[in-house]
Short mmCIF file of C-alpha atoms in Angstrom, two decimals:
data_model
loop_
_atom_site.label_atom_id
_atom_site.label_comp_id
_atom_site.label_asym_id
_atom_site.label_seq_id
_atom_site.Cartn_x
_atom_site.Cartn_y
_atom_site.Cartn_z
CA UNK M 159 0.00 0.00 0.00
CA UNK M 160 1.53 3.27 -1.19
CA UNK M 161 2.12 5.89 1.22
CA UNK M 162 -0.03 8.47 -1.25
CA UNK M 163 -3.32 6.34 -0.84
CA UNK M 164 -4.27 7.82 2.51
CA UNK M 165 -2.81 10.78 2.40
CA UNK M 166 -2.52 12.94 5.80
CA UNK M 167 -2.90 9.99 7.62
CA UNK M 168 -0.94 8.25 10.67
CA UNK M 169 0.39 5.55 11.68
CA UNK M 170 0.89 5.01 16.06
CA UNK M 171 1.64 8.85 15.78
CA UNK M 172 3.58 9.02 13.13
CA UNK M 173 3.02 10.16 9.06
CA UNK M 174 1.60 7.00 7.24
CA UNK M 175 4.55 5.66 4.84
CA UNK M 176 2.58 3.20 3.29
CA UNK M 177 2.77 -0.91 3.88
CA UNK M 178 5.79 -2.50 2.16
CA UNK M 179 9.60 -2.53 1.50
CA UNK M 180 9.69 1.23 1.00
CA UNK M 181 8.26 1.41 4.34
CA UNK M 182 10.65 -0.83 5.81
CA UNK M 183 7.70 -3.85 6.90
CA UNK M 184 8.14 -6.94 6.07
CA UNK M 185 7.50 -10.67 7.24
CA UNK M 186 8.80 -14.05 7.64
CA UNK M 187 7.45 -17.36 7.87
CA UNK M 188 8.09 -21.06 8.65
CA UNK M 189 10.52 -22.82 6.32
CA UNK M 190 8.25 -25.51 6.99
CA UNK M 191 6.04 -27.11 9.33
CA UNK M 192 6.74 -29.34 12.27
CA UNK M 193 7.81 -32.60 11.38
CA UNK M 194 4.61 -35.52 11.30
CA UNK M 195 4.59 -37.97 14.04
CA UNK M 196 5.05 -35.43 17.62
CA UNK M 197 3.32 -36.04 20.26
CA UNK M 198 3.43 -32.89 22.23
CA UNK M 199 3.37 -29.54 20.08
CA UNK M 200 3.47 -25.81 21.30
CA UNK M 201 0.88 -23.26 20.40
CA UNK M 202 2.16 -19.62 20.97
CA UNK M 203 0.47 -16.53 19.80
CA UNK M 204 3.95 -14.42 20.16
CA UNK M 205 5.69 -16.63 17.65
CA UNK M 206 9.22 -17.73 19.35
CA UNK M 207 10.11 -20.81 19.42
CA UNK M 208 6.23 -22.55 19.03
CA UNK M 209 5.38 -24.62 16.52
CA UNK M 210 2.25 -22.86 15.89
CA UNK M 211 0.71 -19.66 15.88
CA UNK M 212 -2.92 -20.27 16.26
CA UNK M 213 -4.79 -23.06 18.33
CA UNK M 214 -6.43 -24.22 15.34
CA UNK M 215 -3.07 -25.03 13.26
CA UNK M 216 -2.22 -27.50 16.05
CA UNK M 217 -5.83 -28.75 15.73
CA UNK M 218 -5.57 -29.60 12.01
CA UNK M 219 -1.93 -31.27 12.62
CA UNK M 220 -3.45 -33.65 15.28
CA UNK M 221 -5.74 -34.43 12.49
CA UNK M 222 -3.00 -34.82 9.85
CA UNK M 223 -1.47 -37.23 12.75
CA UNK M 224 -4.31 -39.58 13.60
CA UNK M 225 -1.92 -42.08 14.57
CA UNK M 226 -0.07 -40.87 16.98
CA UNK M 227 -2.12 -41.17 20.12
CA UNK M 228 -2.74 -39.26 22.70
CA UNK M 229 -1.23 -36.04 21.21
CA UNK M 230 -0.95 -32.82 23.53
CA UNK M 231 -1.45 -29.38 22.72
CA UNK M 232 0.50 -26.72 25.14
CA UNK M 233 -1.22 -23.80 24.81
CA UNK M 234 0.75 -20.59 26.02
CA UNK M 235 -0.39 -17.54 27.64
CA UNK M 236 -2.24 -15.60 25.27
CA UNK M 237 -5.54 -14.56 24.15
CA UNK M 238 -6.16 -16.87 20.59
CA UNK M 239 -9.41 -15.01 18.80
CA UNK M 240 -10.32 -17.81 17.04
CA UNK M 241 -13.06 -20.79 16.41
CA UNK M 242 -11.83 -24.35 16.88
CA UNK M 243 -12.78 -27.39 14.98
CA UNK M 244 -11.63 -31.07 15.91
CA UNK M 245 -13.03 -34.19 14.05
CA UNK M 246 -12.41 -37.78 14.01
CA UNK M 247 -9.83 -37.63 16.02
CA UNK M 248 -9.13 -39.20 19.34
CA UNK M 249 -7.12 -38.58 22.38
CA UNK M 250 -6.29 -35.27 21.88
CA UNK M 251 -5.57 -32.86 25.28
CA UNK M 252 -5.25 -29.54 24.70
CA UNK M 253 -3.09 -28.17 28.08
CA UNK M 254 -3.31 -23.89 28.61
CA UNK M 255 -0.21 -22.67 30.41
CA UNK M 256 -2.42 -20.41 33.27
CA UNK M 257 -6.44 -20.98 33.81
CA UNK M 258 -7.15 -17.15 33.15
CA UNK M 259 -4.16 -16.41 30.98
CA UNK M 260 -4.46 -18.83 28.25
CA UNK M 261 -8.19 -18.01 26.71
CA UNK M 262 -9.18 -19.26 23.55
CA UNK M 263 -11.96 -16.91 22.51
CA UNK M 264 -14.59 -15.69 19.55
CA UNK M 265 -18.01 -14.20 18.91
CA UNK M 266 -19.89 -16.89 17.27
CA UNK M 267 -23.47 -17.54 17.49
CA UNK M 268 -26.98 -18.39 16.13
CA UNK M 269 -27.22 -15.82 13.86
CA UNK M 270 -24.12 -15.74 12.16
CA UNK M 271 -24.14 -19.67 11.71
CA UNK M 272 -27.50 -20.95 12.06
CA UNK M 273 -26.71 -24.24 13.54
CA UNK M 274 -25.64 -26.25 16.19
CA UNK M 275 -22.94 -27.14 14.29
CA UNK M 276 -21.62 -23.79 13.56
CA UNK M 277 -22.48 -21.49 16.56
CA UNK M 278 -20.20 -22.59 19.24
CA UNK M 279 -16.61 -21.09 19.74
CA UNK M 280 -15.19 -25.18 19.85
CA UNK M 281 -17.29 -27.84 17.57
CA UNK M 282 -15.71 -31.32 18.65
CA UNK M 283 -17.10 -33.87 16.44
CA UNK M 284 -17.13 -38.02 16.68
CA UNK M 285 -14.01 -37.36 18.91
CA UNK M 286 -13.19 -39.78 22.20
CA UNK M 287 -10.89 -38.80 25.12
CA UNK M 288 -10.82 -35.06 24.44
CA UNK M 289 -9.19 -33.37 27.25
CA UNK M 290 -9.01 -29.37 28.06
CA UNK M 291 -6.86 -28.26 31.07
CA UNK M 292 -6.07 -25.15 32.54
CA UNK M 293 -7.31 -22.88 30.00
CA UNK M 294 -10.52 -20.49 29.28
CA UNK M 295 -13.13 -20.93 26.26
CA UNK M 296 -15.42 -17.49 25.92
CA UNK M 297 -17.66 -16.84 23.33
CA UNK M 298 -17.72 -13.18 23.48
CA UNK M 299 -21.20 -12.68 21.86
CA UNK M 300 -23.57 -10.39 23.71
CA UNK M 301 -26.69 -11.73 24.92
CA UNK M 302 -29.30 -10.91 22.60
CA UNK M 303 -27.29 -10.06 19.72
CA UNK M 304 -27.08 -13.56 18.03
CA UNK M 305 -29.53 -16.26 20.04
CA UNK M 306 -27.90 -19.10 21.19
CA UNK M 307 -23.79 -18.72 20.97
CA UNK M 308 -21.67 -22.09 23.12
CA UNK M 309 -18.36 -22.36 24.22
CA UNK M 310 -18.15 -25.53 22.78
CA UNK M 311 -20.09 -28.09 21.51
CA UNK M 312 -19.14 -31.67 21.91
CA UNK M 313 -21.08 -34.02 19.51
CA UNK M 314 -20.08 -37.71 20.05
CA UNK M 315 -22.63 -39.21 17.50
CA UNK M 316 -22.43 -42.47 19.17
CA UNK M 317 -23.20 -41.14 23.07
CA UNK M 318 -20.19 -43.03 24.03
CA UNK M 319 -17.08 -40.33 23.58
CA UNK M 320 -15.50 -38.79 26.56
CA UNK M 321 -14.68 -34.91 27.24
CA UNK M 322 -12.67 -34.24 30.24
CA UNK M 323 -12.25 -30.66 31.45
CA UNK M 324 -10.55 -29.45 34.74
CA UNK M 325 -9.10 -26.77 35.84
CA UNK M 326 -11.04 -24.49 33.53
CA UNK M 327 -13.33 -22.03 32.49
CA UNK M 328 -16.43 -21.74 29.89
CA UNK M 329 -18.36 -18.36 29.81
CA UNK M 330 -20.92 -17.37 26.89
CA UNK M 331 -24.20 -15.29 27.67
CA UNK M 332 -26.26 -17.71 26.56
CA UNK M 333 -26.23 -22.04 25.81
CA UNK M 334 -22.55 -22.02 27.34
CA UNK M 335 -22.27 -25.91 26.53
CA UNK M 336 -24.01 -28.36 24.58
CA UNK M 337 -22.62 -32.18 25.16
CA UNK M 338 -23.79 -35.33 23.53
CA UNK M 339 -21.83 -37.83 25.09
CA UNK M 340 -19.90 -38.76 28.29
CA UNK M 341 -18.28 -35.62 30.17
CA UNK M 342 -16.39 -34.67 33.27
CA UNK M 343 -15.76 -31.54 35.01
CA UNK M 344 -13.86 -30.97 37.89
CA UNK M 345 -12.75 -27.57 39.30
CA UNK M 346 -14.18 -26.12 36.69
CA UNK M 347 -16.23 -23.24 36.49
CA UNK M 348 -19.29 -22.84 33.59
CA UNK M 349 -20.93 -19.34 33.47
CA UNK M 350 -23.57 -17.92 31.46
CA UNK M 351 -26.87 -15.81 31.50
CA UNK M 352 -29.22 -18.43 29.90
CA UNK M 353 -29.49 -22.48 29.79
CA UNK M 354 -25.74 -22.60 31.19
CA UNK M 355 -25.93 -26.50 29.90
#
C-alpha cells in the first residue's frame, strides 16, 4: 500500500509511509512445518520458538497425525481469537499454560451460523478422550445479539465419547455448553446468562 493512498494519515503517531519494503515492513514465515509424528506440540500466539501460531493449526496437525495417540497441545499464555474445529480424532488434550491467561476466545453464534454445528466457539465432532486443562473458552457474543452462541459443543454421535475438562473455564451469555456424550468436570467453572448446559 503506497504511502499516497491515505494521504494525511498516521500511523501510532507518526506520518503513514505506506505498507511495504519502501516502508521498511516486512514478514517471515516457517521454512516448513513441524515434522509428522510429535506427540506434544506448542501453540504460541507471540511466535518464538512454538510450533504454531494459532490453536487451530495445532488442531488440524493432530488431524493430519491420527496415529499418533494421545497427542498434547501446550497452549501458552495468550488470548487466541479464534473458532476451533476437531473431528475424528481421538485422544487429543489440549493443556493452557495459566487458567485465566491462556483463553481461547470468539463471537460466534446463532445468527451468524445458524446451527448447532456452527455457533459454538469449539465444535468437537465423533471425537473420544478429548481433554481441556487449565485454560478459558469465551464466546464473546452479547446476549441478545445472536440467540444461542456455546463455548463448545461436543457431539459424540455415538453417546459413548469422553470430554474431560478441569481446571477451567467456559463463559458465553447464553447455551454455554451443549454435550452429547460422556463428560467430566472438575474444578471447573461454567458461566452464562441463559441455559448454562
Amino acid at each position: 500500500v503506497s504511502g499516497s493512498v491515505f494521504t494525511g494519515a498516521t500511523l501510532a503517531g507518526s506520518s503513514f509511509e505506506g505498507i511495504g519494503k519502501n516502508a521498511n515492513w516486512s514478514f517471515t514465515t516457517r521454512a516448513g512445518k513441524p515434522a509428522a509424528g510429535l506427540s506434544t506440540i506448542t501453540v504460541d500466539d507471540t511466535g518464538t520458538t512454538a510450533d504454531f501460531r494459532s490453536v487451530q493449526s495445532a488442531l488440524n496437525y493432530a488431524m493430519e497425525n491420527s496415529t499418533v495417540t494421545p497427542i498434547t497441545i501446550q497452549i501458552k499464555d495468550g488470548v487466541y481469537e479464534e473458532p476451533l474445529y476437531l473431528g475424528n480424532r481421538n485422544n487429543v488434550n489440549l493443556i493452557g499454560e495459566s487458567r485465566t491467561g491462556t483463553v481461547i476466545q470468539y463471537p460466534n453464534n446463532n445468527t451468524l451460523n445458524a446451527s448447532t454445528d456452527g455457533r459454538a466457539v469449539f465444535l468437537a465432532a465423533t471425537v473420544d478422550m478429548l481433554t481441556l486443562d487449565t485454560l478459558t473458552l469465551k464466546n464473546t457474543s452479547l446476549i441478545g445479539t445472536g440467540g444461542q452462541a456455546e463455548t463448545i459443543y461436543f457431539n459424540s454421535t455415538t453417546g459413548t465419547g469422553r470430554l474431560v475438562a478441569k481446571n477451567a473455564n467456559f463463559i458465553s451469555e447464553q447455551d454455554t455448553l451443549l454435550l452429547k456424550g460422556w463428560t467430566w468436570f472438575y474444578n471447573t467453572l461454567v458461566a452464562g446468562n441463559v441455559d448454562f448446559i
